[in-house]
CSV table of C-alpha atoms in Angstrom, one decimal:
chain,number,residue,atom,x,y,z
M,1,MET,CA,2.8,-7.8,-18.3
M,2,ARG,CA,6.3,-7.0,-17.1
M,3,THR,CA,8.0,-9.6,-14.8
M,4,PHE,CA,9.6,-8.3,-11.7
M,5,ASN,CA,12.7,-10.1,-10.3
M,6,ILE,CA,12.0,-10.0,-6.5
M,7,THR,CA,14.2,-12.2,-4.4
M,8,ALA,CA,13.8,-13.3,-0.8
M,9,PRO,CA,16.5,-11.6,1.5
M,10,ASP,CA,19.4,-13.9,2.2
M,11,ARG,CA,18.6,-15.5,5.5
M,12,ALA,CA,22.2,-16.4,6.2
M,13,ILE,CA,22.5,-13.2,8.3
M,14,LEU,CA,19.3,-13.9,10.2
M,15,SER,CA,20.9,-15.7,13.3
M,16,LYS,CA,23.5,-12.8,13.6
M,17,ILE,CA,20.7,-10.2,13.7
M,18,SER,CA,18.5,-12.1,16.1
M,19,HIS,CA,21.6,-12.6,18.4
M,20,HIS,CA,22.4,-8.9,18.2
M,21,ILE,CA,18.8,-7.9,19.1
M,22,ASP,CA,18.6,-10.5,22.0
M,23,ASN,CA,21.8,-9.0,23.3
M,24,LEU,CA,20.6,-5.5,23.6
M,25,THR,CA,20.3,-4.1,27.2
M,26,LYS,CA,16.8,-5.1,27.8
M,27,PRO,CA,14.8,-8.3,28.8
M,28,LYS,CA,14.6,-10.6,25.7
M,29,GLY,CA,11.5,-9.8,23.6
M,30,SER,CA,10.6,-6.8,25.7
M,31,LEU,CA,10.4,-4.4,22.9
M,32,GLY,CA,7.9,-6.6,21.1
M,33,MET,CA,7.1,-5.6,17.6
M,34,LEU,CA,10.0,-3.2,17.4
M,35,GLU,CA,12.3,-6.1,17.7
M,36,ASP,CA,10.4,-7.9,14.9
M,37,LEU,CA,10.5,-4.8,12.7
M,38,ALA,CA,14.2,-4.3,13.3
M,39,LEU,CA,14.8,-7.9,12.3
M,40,GLN,CA,12.8,-7.6,9.2
M,41,ILE,CA,14.5,-4.2,8.1
M,42,SER,CA,17.9,-5.5,8.9
M,43,LEU,CA,17.3,-8.6,6.9
M,44,VAL,CA,16.1,-6.7,3.9
M,45,GLN,CA,19.1,-4.4,4.1
M,46,GLN,CA,21.4,-7.2,5.1
M,47,THR,CA,23.1,-5.3,7.8
M,48,LEU,CA,23.0,-4.8,11.7
M,49,THR,CA,22.9,-1.1,11.1
M,50,PRO,CA,19.9,-0.4,8.9
M,51,GLU,CA,18.9,3.0,7.9
M,52,LEU,CA,15.8,4.8,6.5
M,53,ARG,CA,16.5,7.4,3.7
M,54,ASN,CA,14.3,10.1,2.1
M,55,PRO,CA,10.9,8.5,2.6
M,56,HIS,CA,8.4,9.2,-0.1
M,57,ASN,CA,4.5,8.8,-0.1
M,58,ILE,CA,3.3,8.3,-3.7
M,59,LEU,CA,-0.4,9.1,-4.2
M,60,PHE,CA,-2.1,7.9,-7.4
M,61,ALA,CA,-5.4,9.3,-8.3
M,62,ALA,CA,-8.1,8.1,-10.8
M,63,ASP,CA,-11.9,7.8,-11.4
M,64,HIS,CA,-14.1,4.8,-11.7
M,65,GLY,CA,-16.9,4.0,-14.1
M,66,ILE,CA,-18.7,1.8,-11.3
M,67,LEU,CA,-19.4,5.2,-9.7
M,68,ASP,CA,-22.3,5.5,-12.3
M,69,GLU,CA,-24.1,2.7,-10.2
M,70,GLY,CA,-24.4,4.8,-7.1
M,71,VAL,CA,-21.9,2.8,-5.0
M,72,SER,CA,-20.5,5.9,-3.2
M,73,VAL,CA,-21.7,9.2,-1.7
M,74,SER,CA,-18.6,10.9,-3.0
M,75,PRO,CA,-19.3,12.5,-6.4
M,76,ARG,CA,-16.8,12.0,-9.3
M,77,GLU,CA,-15.5,15.6,-9.2
M,78,VAL,CA,-14.1,15.2,-5.7
M,79,THR,CA,-11.3,13.1,-7.1
M,80,TRP,CA,-9.7,16.0,-9.2
M,81,GLN,CA,-10.8,18.6,-6.5
M,82,GLN,CA,-8.9,16.7,-3.8
M,83,LEU,CA,-5.9,16.2,-5.9
M,84,ALA,CA,-5.7,19.8,-6.5
M,85,HIS,CA,-6.1,20.4,-2.8
M,86,PHE,CA,-3.2,18.0,-2.2
M,87,SER,CA,-1.0,20.1,-4.6
M,88,ARG,CA,-1.7,23.2,-2.6
M,89,GLY,CA,-1.3,21.7,0.8
M,90,GLY,CA,-3.6,21.7,3.8
M,91,ALA,CA,-5.1,18.2,3.4
M,92,GLY,CA,-4.7,15.3,5.7
M,93,ILE,CA,-1.9,13.7,3.9
M,94,ASN,CA,-0.1,17.0,3.6
M,95,PHE,CA,0.4,17.7,7.3
M,96,LEU,CA,1.2,14.1,7.9
M,97,CYS,CA,4.0,14.0,5.3
M,98,GLU,CA,5.4,17.3,6.6
M,99,GLN,CA,5.3,16.0,10.2
M,100,ASN,CA,7.1,12.9,9.3
M,101,GLY,CA,9.6,14.0,6.8
M,102,PHE,CA,7.9,12.5,3.7
M,103,LYS,CA,8.1,13.9,0.1
M,104,LEU,CA,4.6,13.7,-1.3
M,105,VAL,CA,4.4,12.7,-4.9
M,106,LEU,CA,1.1,13.3,-6.7
M,107,VAL,CA,0.2,11.2,-9.8
M,108,ASP,CA,-2.7,11.6,-12.2
M,109,ALA,CA,-3.3,8.0,-13.1
M,110,GLY,CA,-6.7,8.6,-14.8
M,111,VAL,CA,-8.7,11.5,-13.3
M,112,ASP,CA,-11.7,12.5,-15.3
M,113,PHE,CA,-10.5,16.1,-15.5
M,114,ASP,CA,-7.7,17.8,-17.7
M,115,ILE,CA,-5.5,19.2,-14.9
M,116,PRO,CA,-3.4,22.0,-16.1
M,117,GLU,CA,0.3,22.0,-16.0
M,118,GLY,CA,2.3,23.8,-13.2
M,119,HIS,CA,0.6,22.3,-10.2
M,120,GLY,CA,3.2,19.7,-9.2
M,121,ILE,CA,1.0,16.8,-10.4
M,122,ILE,CA,2.7,14.2,-12.5
M,123,ASP,CA,0.7,13.3,-15.6
M,124,ARG,CA,0.5,9.5,-16.1
M,125,LYS,CA,-3.0,9.5,-17.1
M,126,ILE,CA,-4.2,6.4,-18.9
M,127,ALA,CA,-7.8,7.7,-19.6
M,128,ARG,CA,-10.4,9.8,-17.9
M,129,GLY,CA,-11.5,7.1,-15.6
M,130,THR,CA,-12.2,3.4,-16.1
M,131,ALA,CA,-15.2,1.9,-17.7
M,132,ASN,CA,-18.2,0.6,-15.6
M,133,PHE,CA,-17.2,-3.0,-14.8
M,134,LEU,CA,-20.8,-4.0,-14.2
M,135,LYS,CA,-21.2,-3.7,-18.0
M,136,GLY,CA,-17.9,-4.8,-19.1
M,137,PRO,CA,-14.1,-4.6,-18.3
M,138,ALA,CA,-13.0,-1.6,-16.4
M,139,MET,CA,-9.9,-1.5,-18.5
M,140,THR,CA,-8.1,-3.3,-21.3
M,141,LEU,CA,-5.2,-5.7,-20.6
M,142,ASP,CA,-3.0,-3.2,-22.6
M,143,GLN,CA,-4.1,-0.5,-20.1
M,144,TRP,CA,-3.4,-2.7,-17.2
M,145,ASP,CA,0.1,-3.4,-18.5
M,146,GLU,CA,0.8,0.3,-19.1
M,147,CYS,CA,-0.5,1.1,-15.5
M,148,ILE,CA,2.1,-1.4,-14.2
M,149,GLU,CA,4.8,0.3,-16.3
M,150,ARG,CA,3.9,3.8,-15.2
M,151,GLY,CA,3.7,2.8,-11.5
M,152,ALA,CA,7.2,1.2,-11.8
M,153,GLN,CA,8.6,4.4,-13.5
M,154,THR,CA,7.3,6.5,-10.6
M,155,VAL,CA,9.1,4.4,-8.1
M,156,ASP,CA,12.3,4.4,-10.3
M,157,GLU,CA,12.1,8.3,-10.0
M,158,VAL,CA,11.9,8.5,-6.3
M,159,TYR,CA,14.6,5.6,-5.9
M,160,ARG,CA,17.0,7.8,-7.7
M,161,THR,CA,16.6,10.6,-5.1
M,162,GLY,CA,18.2,8.1,-2.5
M,163,CYS,CA,14.7,6.9,-1.1
M,164,ASN,CA,14.8,3.4,0.3
M,165,ILE,CA,11.4,3.4,2.0
M,166,VAL,CA,8.1,4.3,0.2
M,167,SER,CA,4.4,4.3,1.1
M,168,PHE,CA,1.5,4.5,-1.4
M,169,GLY,CA,-1.8,6.3,-1.2
M,170,GLU,CA,-4.8,6.7,-3.5
M,171,MET,CA,-7.6,9.1,-4.3
M,172,GLY,CA,-10.6,7.9,-6.3
M,173,SER,CA,-14.3,8.4,-5.6
M,174,GLY,CA,-15.7,4.9,-5.4
M,175,ASN,CA,-12.5,3.0,-5.3
M,176,THR,CA,-13.4,0.8,-2.3
M,177,SER,CA,-15.7,-1.1,-4.8
M,178,PRO,CA,-12.9,-2.3,-7.0
M,179,SER,CA,-10.8,-3.1,-3.9
M,180,SER,CA,-13.6,-5.1,-2.4
M,181,VAL,CA,-14.0,-7.2,-5.6
M,182,TRP,CA,-10.3,-7.9,-5.7
M,183,MET,CA,-10.4,-9.0,-2.1
M,184,HIS,CA,-13.3,-11.4,-2.8
M,185,LEU,CA,-11.8,-12.8,-5.9
M,186,LEU,CA,-8.2,-13.3,-4.6
M,187,THR,CA,-9.1,-14.6,-1.1
M,188,GLY,CA,-12.5,-16.3,-1.4
M,189,ILE,CA,-13.9,-14.4,1.4
M,190,PRO,CA,-17.6,-13.7,1.0
M,191,MET,CA,-18.5,-10.4,-0.6
M,192,GLU,CA,-20.5,-9.5,2.3
M,193,ASN,CA,-17.4,-9.4,4.4
M,194,CYS,CA,-15.4,-7.4,1.8
M,195,ILE,CA,-17.4,-4.3,1.6
M,196,GLY,CA,-18.1,-1.3,3.8
M,197,ALA,CA,-19.5,2.2,3.9
M,198,GLY,CA,-16.5,3.7,1.9
M,199,ALA,CA,-16.8,7.5,2.0
M,200,GLY,CA,-20.0,7.3,4.2
M,201,LEU,CA,-22.8,5.1,2.8
M,202,ASP,CA,-25.7,4.4,5.1
M,203,ASN,CA,-27.0,0.8,5.6
M,204,SER,CA,-29.3,1.0,2.4
M,205,GLY,CA,-26.5,2.3,0.5
M,206,VAL,CA,-24.2,-0.5,1.6
M,207,ARG,CA,-26.8,-3.1,0.6
M,208,HIS,CA,-27.1,-1.5,-2.8
M,209,LYS,CA,-23.3,-1.5,-3.2
M,210,LEU,CA,-23.2,-5.3,-2.3
M,211,ASP,CA,-25.9,-6.0,-4.8
M,212,VAL,CA,-24.0,-4.1,-7.6
M,213,LEU,CA,-20.7,-5.9,-6.9
M,214,LYS,CA,-22.3,-9.2,-6.7
M,215,ARG,CA,-24.1,-8.7,-10.0
M,216,ALA,CA,-20.8,-7.6,-11.6
M,217,VAL,CA,-18.9,-10.6,-10.4
M,218,ALA,CA,-21.7,-12.9,-11.5
M,219,ALA,CA,-21.7,-11.3,-15.0
M,220,TYR,CA,-17.8,-11.7,-15.5
M,221,SER,CA,-16.9,-13.2,-18.7
M,222,GLY,CA,-13.2,-12.8,-18.9
M,223,GLY,CA,-10.4,-15.2,-18.4
M,224,SER,CA,-9.2,-17.0,-15.2
M,225,SER,CA,-5.8,-15.4,-14.8
M,226,ASP,CA,-5.2,-12.9,-12.0
M,227,ARG,CA,-4.1,-10.3,-14.5
M,228,GLU,CA,-7.4,-10.6,-16.5
M,229,ARG,CA,-9.7,-10.6,-13.3
M,230,LEU,CA,-7.7,-7.6,-11.7
M,231,ALA,CA,-7.9,-5.6,-15.0
M,232,TRP,CA,-11.5,-6.3,-15.4
M,233,PHE,CA,-12.5,-4.9,-12.0
M,234,GLY,CA,-9.6,-2.6,-11.3
M,235,GLY,CA,-8.8,1.1,-11.2
M,236,PHE,CA,-6.0,2.9,-12.9
M,237,GLU,CA,-4.6,4.1,-9.5
M,238,LEU,CA,-4.7,0.6,-8.0
M,239,ALA,CA,-3.0,-0.9,-11.0
M,240,MET,CA,-0.3,1.7,-10.8
M,241,ALA,CA,0.1,1.0,-7.1
M,242,VAL,CA,0.6,-2.6,-7.8
M,243,GLY,CA,3.3,-1.9,-10.4
M,244,GLY,CA,4.9,0.5,-8.0
M,245,MET,CA,5.0,-2.0,-5.2
M,246,LEU,CA,6.4,-4.7,-7.4
M,247,ARG,CA,9.2,-2.4,-8.6
M,248,ALA,CA,10.0,-1.1,-5.1
M,249,ALA,CA,10.5,-4.7,-3.9
M,250,GLU,CA,12.7,-5.5,-6.8
M,251,LEU,CA,14.9,-2.5,-5.9
M,252,GLY,CA,15.1,-3.7,-2.4
M,253,MET,CA,13.1,-0.9,-0.9
M,254,LEU,CA,10.8,-1.2,2.1
M,255,ILE,CA,7.1,-0.7,1.4
M,256,ILE,CA,4.9,0.7,4.1
M,257,VAL,CA,1.3,-0.5,3.4
M,258,ASP,CA,-1.6,1.8,4.1
M,259,GLY,CA,-5.3,0.8,4.7
M,260,PHE,CA,-7.9,-1.3,3.0
M,261,ILE,CA,-7.3,-0.3,-0.6
M,262,MET,CA,-3.5,-0.5,-0.5
M,263,THR,CA,-3.6,-3.8,1.4
M,264,ASN,CA,-5.6,-5.1,-1.5
M,265,CYS,CA,-2.9,-3.8,-3.9
M,266,ILE,CA,-0.1,-5.5,-2.0
M,267,LEU,CA,-2.2,-8.6,-2.1
M,268,ALA,CA,-2.7,-8.3,-5.8
M,269,ALA,CA,1.1,-7.7,-6.3
M,270,SER,CA,1.8,-10.9,-4.3
M,271,ARG,CA,-0.1,-13.0,-6.8
M,272,PHE,CA,2.6,-12.0,-9.4
M,273,ASN,CA,5.5,-12.4,-7.0
M,274,PRO,CA,4.9,-13.6,-3.4
M,275,GLU,CA,8.4,-12.6,-2.4
M,276,ILE,CA,7.1,-9.0,-2.2
M,277,LEU,CA,5.6,-9.6,1.2
M,278,ASN,CA,9.1,-9.8,2.7
M,279,TYR,CA,9.5,-6.0,2.0
M,280,ALA,CA,6.0,-5.0,3.3
M,281,ILE,CA,5.4,-3.3,6.7
M,282,PHE,CA,1.8,-3.1,7.4
M,283,GLY,CA,1.3,0.3,8.8
M,284,HIS,CA,-2.4,0.6,9.9
M,285,GLN,CA,-5.6,-1.3,10.2
M,286,GLY,CA,-8.5,0.9,9.0
M,287,ASP,CA,-12.1,0.9,10.0
M,288,GLU,CA,-13.3,-0.1,6.4
M,289,ALA,CA,-15.3,-3.4,6.9
M,290,GLY,CA,-13.2,-6.2,5.6
M,291,HIS,CA,-9.8,-4.8,6.3
M,292,ARG,CA,-9.3,-7.0,9.4
M,293,TYR,CA,-10.2,-10.1,7.4
M,294,LEU,CA,-7.8,-9.0,4.7
M,295,LEU,CA,-4.9,-8.7,7.1
M,296,GLU,CA,-5.7,-11.9,8.8
M,297,HIS,CA,-5.7,-13.6,5.3
M,298,LEU,CA,-2.2,-12.2,4.7
M,299,GLY,CA,-1.0,-13.1,8.2
M,300,ALA,CA,-0.1,-9.4,8.7
M,301,ARG,CA,0.2,-7.4,12.0
M,302,PRO,CA,-0.5,-3.8,11.5
M,303,LEU,CA,1.4,-1.3,13.6
M,304,LEU,CA,-1.5,0.9,14.3
M,305,HIS,CA,-5.4,0.8,14.6
M,306,LEU,CA,-6.4,4.4,14.8
M,307,SER,CA,-10.1,3.9,13.5
M,308,MET,CA,-8.9,5.9,10.4
M,309,ARG,CA,-10.4,5.4,6.9
M,310,LEU,CA,-9.0,8.4,5.0
M,311,GLY,CA,-6.7,6.7,2.6
M,312,GLU,CA,-4.1,8.8,0.8
M,313,GLY,CA,-1.4,6.8,2.5
M,314,SER,CA,-2.3,8.5,5.9
M,315,GLY,CA,-2.1,5.3,8.0
M,316,ALA,CA,1.2,4.4,6.4
M,317,VAL,CA,2.8,7.7,7.1
M,318,CYS,CA,1.4,7.8,10.7
M,319,SER,CA,3.2,4.6,11.4
M,320,TYR,CA,6.7,5.8,10.2
M,321,PRO,CA,7.9,6.9,13.8
M,322,ILE,CA,7.4,3.4,14.9
M,323,ILE,CA,9.6,2.1,12.1
M,324,GLN,CA,12.1,4.7,12.9
M,325,SER,CA,12.0,3.5,16.5
M,326,ALA,CA,12.8,0.0,15.5
M,327,VAL,CA,15.8,1.1,13.4
M,328,ASN,CA,17.1,3.4,16.3
M,329,MET,CA,16.8,0.5,18.7
M,330,ILE,CA,19.1,-1.8,16.7
M,331,ARG,CA,21.5,0.9,15.7
M,332,ASN,CA,21.8,2.9,19.0
M,333,MET,CA,21.0,0.7,22.0
M,334,ASP,CA,24.0,-0.8,23.8
M,335,THR,CA,24.6,-4.5,24.1
M,336,PHE,CA,25.4,-6.3,27.3
M,337,ASP,CA,28.9,-6.7,25.8
M,338,ASP,CA,29.2,-2.8,25.7
M,339,VAL,CA,28.2,-1.9,29.3
M,340,ASP,CA,28.5,-3.1,32.8
M,341,VAL,CA,25.1,-4.7,33.2
M,342,THR,CA,24.7,-8.3,34.0
M,343,LYS,CA,22.9,-10.4,31.4
M,344,TYR,CA,20.5,-12.4,33.5
M,345,PHE,CA,19.0,-14.7,30.7
M,346,ASP,CA,20.3,-16.9,28.0
């Protein structure tokens, strides 16, 4: 697997940023998380005047062999149908991207359908869906490595447009199952706390899903490395997101992390280079069971909690105006040195 050279931002500028934020015409700390965000973004960009340029939401889509075990109410064909819907406009992620000035990039990572050309969907297909990880590895290690490369390639393409902030979304019927297994394996959190209803399972469906995933983990016969475990239980769209996130951080881009599935992807990416978390802004806490535990494990504070569980990058894109506010605060607010206002605190 490719190695990504992600470095922690130089903290020599940290005290200068903090002093500037504290000297803005407001009570110290009164803008709360906006101040924290401004500090993080300024530190990443190494400037007191950060900027956000040409935001993109990259949506990877793929199918999953574990769907054969009845772990989702969403049928397999919904993946390609929704991907086609995204390409025409009118879906949830479409209006959110349009509203917030995001370019939507659609990538076929491994959909079980031959999508014709001319629909604005990038063909990075590895295969027509992963294998059933209850019966063996979802993908080979070569396929995992190729997903990492193709995810990184996609980020390179948006970076060349001048983009310096990117979010990632996904589409894939049943993909909360591999995400839940990743969470369990990488955090040690009991599987019961890692799974939820996904696209709408009832209580008996959730119990069945739990049984399937527990049996799959118990039957694992691969190696002990993160790469081997993630590939065995992964999805093509998830692996591409991991590669995309790693490359984005290597390029110094800001990464807005979406809900449960993408939080598992940033967790997975952090196992290959923990410095990636310096570049991550957690946009939204979803209602998928386990997401709160996952965020707590990462020590992450999401900007929003809107009871959403759509995926597609929707929570990340929704959070963008807050990120813009943090940047506008540090760029546009006066300091006490600029105006005739008494600074009444140290």
